[in-house]
JSON list of C-alpha atoms in Angstrom, two decimals:
[
{"chain": "A", "resi": 1, "resn": "MET", "atom": "CA", "xyz": [38.83, -86.83, -40.58]},
{"chain": "A", "resi": 2, "resn": "ALA", "atom": "CA", "xyz": [38.43, -86.46, -44.30]},
{"chain": "A", "resi": 3, "resn": "GLU", "atom": "CA", "xyz": [39.22, -90.17, -44.77]},
{"chain": "A", "resi": 4, "resn": "ILE", "atom": "CA", "xyz": [36.41, -90.95, -42.30]},
{"chain": "A", "resi": 5, "resn": "TYR", "atom": "CA", "xyz": [34.04, -88.72, -44.06]},
{"chain": "A", "resi": 6, "resn": "SER", "atom": "CA", "xyz": [34.93, -90.32, -47.42]},
{"chain": "A", "resi": 7, "resn": "LEU", "atom": "CA", "xyz": [34.35, -93.86, -45.83]},
{"chain": "A", "resi": 8, "resn": "VAL", "atom": "CA", "xyz": [31.08, -92.77, -44.30]},
{"chain": "A", "resi": 9, "resn": "ASP", "atom": "CA", "xyz": [29.81, -91.37, -47.61]},
{"chain": "A", "resi": 10, "resn": "GLU", "atom": "CA", "xyz": [31.07, -94.45, -49.41]},
{"chain": "A", "resi": 11, "resn": "LEU", "atom": "CA", "xyz": [29.22, -96.81, -46.98]},
{"chain": "A", "resi": 12, "resn": "CYS", "atom": "CA", "xyz": [26.31, -94.68, -46.01]},
{"chain": "A", "resi": 13, "resn": "MET", "atom": "CA", "xyz": [23.53, -97.15, -45.78]},
{"chain": "A", "resi": 14, "resn": "GLN", "atom": "CA", "xyz": [20.38, -97.53, -43.74]},
{"chain": "A", "resi": 15, "resn": "LYS", "atom": "CA", "xyz": [20.38, -96.92, -40.03]},
{"chain": "A", "resi": 16, "resn": "TRP", "atom": "CA", "xyz": [20.45, -100.75, -39.58]},
{"chain": "A", "resi": 17, "resn": "ALA", "atom": "CA", "xyz": [23.97, -100.76, -41.10]},
{"chain": "A", "resi": 18, "resn": "LEU", "atom": "CA", "xyz": [25.58, -98.74, -38.33]},
{"chain": "A", "resi": 19, "resn": "ILE", "atom": "CA", "xyz": [27.49, -101.61, -36.90]},
{"chain": "A", "resi": 20, "resn": "THR", "atom": "CA", "xyz": [28.84, -102.46, -40.33]},
{"chain": "A", "resi": 21, "resn": "LEU", "atom": "CA", "xyz": [29.96, -98.94, -40.87]},
{"chain": "A", "resi": 22, "resn": "LEU", "atom": "CA", "xyz": [31.62, -98.67, -37.46]},
{"chain": "A", "resi": 23, "resn": "GLN", "atom": "CA", "xyz": [33.34, -101.98, -38.13]},
{"chain": "A", "resi": 24, "resn": "LYS", "atom": "CA", "xyz": [34.67, -100.66, -41.50]},
{"chain": "A", "resi": 25, "resn": "ILE", "atom": "CA", "xyz": [36.00, -97.32, -39.83]},
{"chain": "A", "resi": 26, "resn": "GLN", "atom": "CA", "xyz": [37.75, -99.49, -37.19]},
{"chain": "A", "resi": 27, "resn": "GLU", "atom": "CA", "xyz": [39.13, -101.79, -39.72]},
{"chain": "A", "resi": 28, "resn": "ARG", "atom": "CA", "xyz": [40.69, -98.97, -41.67]},
{"chain": "A", "resi": 29, "resn": "PHE", "atom": "CA", "xyz": [41.85, -96.68, -38.78]},
{"chain": "A", "resi": 30, "resn": "GLY", "atom": "CA", "xyz": [42.16, -99.30, -35.84]},
{"chain": "A", "resi": 31, "resn": "TYR", "atom": "CA", "xyz": [39.77, -97.51, -33.79]},
{"chain": "A", "resi": 32, "resn": "ILE", "atom": "CA", "xyz": [36.64, -95.15, -34.04]},
{"chain": "A", "resi": 33, "resn": "PRO", "atom": "CA", "xyz": [37.55, -91.64, -33.50]},
{"chain": "A", "resi": 34, "resn": "LEU", "atom": "CA", "xyz": [34.86, -90.05, -31.23]},
{"chain": "A", "resi": 35, "resn": "GLU", "atom": "CA", "xyz": [35.00, -86.70, -33.30]},
{"chain": "A", "resi": 36, "resn": "SER", "atom": "CA", "xyz": [33.59, -88.72, -36.29]},
{"chain": "A", "resi": 37, "resn": "VAL", "atom": "CA", "xyz": [30.34, -89.52, -34.29]},
{"chain": "A", "resi": 38, "resn": "PRO", "atom": "CA", "xyz": [28.37, -86.36, -35.25]},
{"chain": "A", "resi": 39, "resn": "TYR", "atom": "CA", "xyz": [29.07, -86.91, -38.97]},
{"chain": "A", "resi": 40, "resn": "ILE", "atom": "CA", "xyz": [28.14, -90.58, -38.84]},
{"chain": "A", "resi": 41, "resn": "SER", "atom": "CA", "xyz": [24.90, -89.83, -37.05]},
{"chain": "A", "resi": 42, "resn": "LYS", "atom": "CA", "xyz": [24.02, -87.05, -39.44]},
{"chain": "A", "resi": 43, "resn": "SER", "atom": "CA", "xyz": [24.75, -89.22, -42.44]},
{"chain": "A", "resi": 44, "resn": "LEU", "atom": "CA", "xyz": [22.49, -92.03, -41.11]},
{"chain": "A", "resi": 45, "resn": "GLY", "atom": "CA", "xyz": [19.82, -89.86, -39.78]},
{"chain": "A", "resi": 46, "resn": "ILE", "atom": "CA", "xyz": [20.15, -90.86, -36.29]},
{"chain": "A", "resi": 47, "resn": "PHE", "atom": "CA", "xyz": [21.09, -89.17, -32.97]},
{"chain": "A", "resi": 48, "resn": "PRO", "atom": "CA", "xyz": [24.79, -88.99, -31.91]},
{"chain": "A", "resi": 49, "resn": "SER", "atom": "CA", "xyz": [23.75, -90.79, -28.65]},
{"chain": "A", "resi": 50, "resn": "GLN", "atom": "CA", "xyz": [22.60, -93.71, -30.62]},
{"chain": "A", "resi": 51, "resn": "VAL", "atom": "CA", "xyz": [26.04, -93.99, -32.40]},
{"chain": "A", "resi": 52, "resn": "GLN", "atom": "CA", "xyz": [27.85, -93.62, -29.03]},
{"chain": "A", "resi": 53, "resn": "GLY", "atom": "CA", "xyz": [25.47, -96.13, -27.39]},
{"chain": "A", "resi": 54, "resn": "VAL", "atom": "CA", "xyz": [26.56, -98.83, -29.92]},
{"chain": "A", "resi": 55, "resn": "ILE", "atom": "CA", "xyz": [30.30, -97.90, -29.77]},
{"chain": "A", "resi": 56, "resn": "THR", "atom": "CA", "xyz": [30.19, -98.33, -25.95]},
{"chain": "A", "resi": 57, "resn": "PHE", "atom": "CA", "xyz": [28.02, -101.41, -25.88]},
{"chain": "A", "resi": 58, "resn": "TYR", "atom": "CA", "xyz": [30.30, -103.56, -28.20]},
{"chain": "A", "resi": 59, "resn": "GLU", "atom": "CA", "xyz": [33.71, -104.40, -26.43]},
{"chain": "A", "resi": 60, "resn": "GLN", "atom": "CA", "xyz": [35.08, -105.12, -29.94]},
{"chain": "A", "resi": 61, "resn": "LEU", "atom": "CA", "xyz": [34.65, -101.47, -30.92]},
{"chain": "A", "resi": 62, "resn": "TYR", "atom": "CA", "xyz": [37.47, -98.99, -29.70]},
{"chain": "A", "resi": 63, "resn": "THR", "atom": "CA", "xyz": [37.65, -95.45, -29.40]},
{"chain": "A", "resi": 64, "resn": "GLN", "atom": "CA", "xyz": [41.35, -95.15, -28.72]},
{"chain": "A", "resi": 65, "resn": "PRO", "atom": "CA", "xyz": [44.23, -96.24, -30.83]},
{"chain": "A", "resi": 66, "resn": "ARG", "atom": "CA", "xyz": [45.44, -99.56, -30.09]},
{"chain": "A", "resi": 67, "resn": "GLY", "atom": "CA", "xyz": [48.85, -101.33, -30.36]},
{"chain": "A", "resi": 68, "resn": "LYS", "atom": "CA", "xyz": [49.90, -103.42, -33.16]},
{"chain": "A", "resi": 69, "resn": "ARG", "atom": "CA", "xyz": [49.67, -106.45, -30.98]},
{"chain": "A", "resi": 70, "resn": "VAL", "atom": "CA", "xyz": [46.89, -107.03, -28.33]},
{"chain": "A", "resi": 71, "resn": "VAL", "atom": "CA", "xyz": [47.94, -108.97, -25.40]},
{"chain": "A", "resi": 72, "resn": "ARG", "atom": "CA", "xyz": [45.10, -110.80, -23.53]},
{"chain": "A", "resi": 73, "resn": "VAL", "atom": "CA", "xyz": [45.65, -112.23, -20.26]},
{"chain": "A", "resi": 74, "resn": "CYS", "atom": "CA", "xyz": [43.18, -114.86, -19.21]},
{"chain": "A", "resi": 75, "resn": "ARG", "atom": "CA", "xyz": [41.37, -114.39, -15.89]},
{"chain": "A", "resi": 76, "resn": "GLY", "atom": "CA", "xyz": [39.23, -117.59, -16.17]},
{"chain": "A", "resi": 77, "resn": "THR", "atom": "CA", "xyz": [38.84, -119.94, -13.22]},
{"chain": "A", "resi": 78, "resn": "ALA", "atom": "CA", "xyz": [41.58, -122.36, -14.47]},
{"chain": "A", "resi": 79, "resn": "CYS", "atom": "CA", "xyz": [44.08, -119.67, -15.29]},
{"chain": "A", "resi": 80, "resn": "HIS", "atom": "CA", "xyz": [43.29, -117.99, -11.93]},
{"chain": "A", "resi": 81, "resn": "VAL", "atom": "CA", "xyz": [43.93, -121.08, -9.78]},
{"chain": "A", "resi": 82, "resn": "ARG", "atom": "CA", "xyz": [47.19, -121.74, -11.67]},
{"chain": "A", "resi": 83, "resn": "GLY", "atom": "CA", "xyz": [48.62, -118.34, -11.17]},
{"chain": "A", "resi": 84, "resn": "GLY", "atom": "CA", "xyz": [47.07, -116.08, -13.84]},
{"chain": "A", "resi": 85, "resn": "LYS", "atom": "CA", "xyz": [47.09, -113.18, -11.44]},
{"chain": "A", "resi": 86, "resn": "ALA", "atom": "CA", "xyz": [50.75, -113.27, -11.23]},
{"chain": "A", "resi": 87, "resn": "ILE", "atom": "CA", "xyz": [51.27, -113.56, -14.83]},
{"chain": "A", "resi": 88, "resn": "LEU", "atom": "CA", "xyz": [49.14, -110.58, -15.38]},
{"chain": "A", "resi": 89, "resn": "LYS", "atom": "CA", "xyz": [51.31, -108.60, -12.82]},
{"chain": "A", "resi": 90, "resn": "LEU", "atom": "CA", "xyz": [54.40, -109.79, -14.77]},
{"chain": "A", "resi": 91, "resn": "VAL", "atom": "CA", "xyz": [53.02, -108.74, -18.13]},
{"chain": "A", "resi": 92, "resn": "LYS", "atom": "CA", "xyz": [52.01, -105.37, -16.73]},
{"chain": "A", "resi": 93, "resn": "ASN", "atom": "CA", "xyz": [55.64, -104.92, -15.36]},
{"chain": "A", "resi": 94, "resn": "GLU", "atom": "CA", "xyz": [57.36, -105.93, -18.64]},
{"chain": "A", "resi": 95, "resn": "LEU", "atom": "CA", "xyz": [55.26, -103.75, -20.75]},
{"chain": "A", "resi": 96, "resn": "ASP", "atom": "CA", "xyz": [55.14, -100.92, -18.14]},
{"chain": "A", "resi": 97, "resn": "ILE", "atom": "CA", "xyz": [51.43, -100.36, -18.79]},
{"chain": "A", "resi": 98, "resn": "ASP", "atom": "CA", "xyz": [48.14, -101.27, -16.99]},
{"chain": "A", "resi": 99, "resn": "GLU", "atom": "CA", "xyz": [45.05, -103.09, -18.32]},
{"chain": "A", "resi": 100, "resn": "GLY", "atom": "CA", "xyz": [43.37, -101.13, -21.10]},
{"chain": "A", "resi": 101, "resn": "GLN", "atom": "CA", "xyz": [46.45, -99.14, -21.90]},
{"chain": "A", "resi": 102, "resn": "THR", "atom": "CA", "xyz": [48.85, -99.12, -24.94]},
{"chain": "A", "resi": 103, "resn": "THR", "atom": "CA", "xyz": [52.71, -98.82, -24.75]},
{"chain": "A", "resi": 104, "resn": "PRO", "atom": "CA", "xyz": [54.00, -95.54, -25.99]},
{"chain": "A", "resi": 105, "resn": "ASP", "atom": "CA", "xyz": [55.54, -97.20, -28.93]},
{"chain": "A", "resi": 106, "resn": "MET", "atom": "CA", "xyz": [52.07, -98.46, -30.00]},
{"chain": "A", "resi": 107, "resn": "GLU", "atom": "CA", "xyz": [53.47, -101.88, -30.02]},
{"chain": "A", "resi": 108, "resn": "TYR", "atom": "CA", "xyz": [51.34, -103.58, -27.42]},
{"chain": "A", "resi": 109, "resn": "THR", "atom": "CA", "xyz": [47.69, -102.99, -25.81]},
{"chain": "A", "resi": 110, "resn": "LEU", "atom": "CA", "xyz": [46.97, -104.98, -22.69]},
{"chain": "A", "resi": 111, "resn": "GLU", "atom": "CA", "xyz": [43.73, -106.57, -22.03]},
{"chain": "A", "resi": 112, "resn": "THR", "atom": "CA", "xyz": [42.22, -109.13, -19.62]},
{"chain": "A", "resi": 113, "resn": "VAL", "atom": "CA", "xyz": [39.50, -111.57, -20.81]},
{"chain": "A", "resi": 114, "resn": "ALA", "atom": "CA", "xyz": [37.08, -113.88, -18.86]},
{"chain": "A", "resi": 115, "resn": "CYS", "atom": "CA", "xyz": [38.39, -117.05, -20.68]},
{"chain": "A", "resi": 116, "resn": "ILE", "atom": "CA", "xyz": [40.61, -117.65, -23.74]},
{"chain": "A", "resi": 117, "resn": "GLY", "atom": "CA", "xyz": [39.22, -121.17, -24.16]},
{"chain": "A", "resi": 118, "resn": "VAL", "atom": "CA", "xyz": [42.28, -123.30, -23.77]},
{"chain": "A", "resi": 119, "resn": "CYS", "atom": "CA", "xyz": [41.95, -124.02, -20.16]},
{"chain": "A", "resi": 120, "resn": "ALA", "atom": "CA", "xyz": [44.33, -127.17, -20.43]},
{"chain": "A", "resi": 121, "resn": "LEU", "atom": "CA", "xyz": [47.06, -124.65, -21.05]},
{"chain": "A", "resi": 122, "resn": "ALA", "atom": "CA", "xyz": [46.43, -122.45, -17.89]},
{"chain": "A", "resi": 123, "resn": "PRO", "atom": "CA", "xyz": [47.57, -120.08, -17.27]},
{"chain": "A", "resi": 124, "resn": "ASN", "atom": "CA", "xyz": [47.70, -118.58, -20.80]},
{"chain": "A", "resi": 125, "resn": "ILE", "atom": "CA", "xyz": [47.72, -115.42, -22.67]},
{"chain": "A", "resi": 126, "resn": "THR", "atom": "CA", "xyz": [47.45, -114.51, -26.29]},
{"chain": "A", "resi": 127, "resn": "VAL", "atom": "CA", "xyz": [49.68, -112.00, -28.27]},
{"chain": "A", "resi": 128, "resn": "GLY", "atom": "CA", "xyz": [47.79, -111.10, -31.36]},
{"chain": "A", "resi": 129, "resn": "ASN", "atom": "CA", "xyz": [46.39, -114.38, -32.42]},
{"chain": "A", "resi": 130, "resn": "GLN", "atom": "CA", "xyz": [48.96, -116.70, -30.88]},
{"chain": "A", "resi": 131, "resn": "VAL", "atom": "CA", "xyz": [48.25, -118.45, -27.78]},
{"chain": "A", "resi": 132, "resn": "HIS", "atom": "CA", "xyz": [51.03, -118.80, -25.21]},
{"chain": "A", "resi": 133, "resn": "GLY", "atom": "CA", "xyz": [50.04, -121.60, -22.63]},
{"chain": "A", "resi": 134, "resn": "ASN", "atom": "CA", "xyz": [51.54, -122.90, -19.47]},
{"chain": "A", "resi": 135, "resn": "MET", "atom": "CA", "xyz": [52.85, -119.40, -18.72]},
{"chain": "A", "resi": 136, "resn": "ASN", "atom": "CA", "xyz": [55.50, -118.76, -16.07]},
{"chain": "A", "resi": 137, "resn": "PRO", "atom": "CA", "xyz": [57.92, -115.74, -15.44]},
{"chain": "A", "resi": 138, "resn": "LYS", "atom": "CA", "xyz": [60.52, -117.05, -17.85]},
{"chain": "A", "resi": 139, "resn": "LYS", "atom": "CA", "xyz": [58.05, -117.31, -20.59]},
{"chain": "A", "resi": 140, "resn": "VAL", "atom": "CA", "xyz": [56.74, -113.85, -19.91]},
{"chain": "A", "resi": 141, "resn": "GLU", "atom": "CA", "xyz": [60.15, -112.45, -20.08]},
{"chain": "A", "resi": 142, "resn": "LYS", "atom": "CA", "xyz": [61.14, -114.42, -23.15]},
{"chain": "A", "resi": 143, "resn": "ILE", "atom": "CA", "xyz": [57.83, -113.11, -25.03]},
{"chain": "A", "resi": 144, "resn": "PHE", "atom": "CA", "xyz": [58.29, -109.47, -23.99]},
{"chain": "A", "resi": 145, "resn": "ARG", "atom": "CA", "xyz": [62.07, -109.20, -23.77]},
{"chain": "A", "resi": 146, "resn": "LYS", "atom": "CA", "xyz": [63.01, -105.60, -24.60]},
{"chain": "A", "resi": 147, "resn": "LYS", "atom": "CA", "xyz": [65.33, -105.38, -27.42]}
]
């Protein structure tokens, strides 16, 4: 927590800068520890509920540690009709986690998204920033093969 206090003090700005501050904390730690909310709110002169409200409103802000690589499985229409649901099930089985969870080794976090934006490659997933298209069981196994 000392590092978070230092960061808050370093970046303590006006109330309107709350999102920037939360992004900086997440950038440094990978998530926003909930125990930091009282200090952030006091430093900015706002209620803890306001800080918590912003954190929970933005899907890009996380309150739990995440894996080194975030796996996003597309649930868009094109992916859905081309077997996206089955791909999600395979990824869950390979990683042995459910949506919103992180592997015990902190390697992967699994999410679903409304659309990745590469419908021509459906069904598709991303691992980190890399898009994997035309997914099938063999591709899933190859990407997540346990070593």
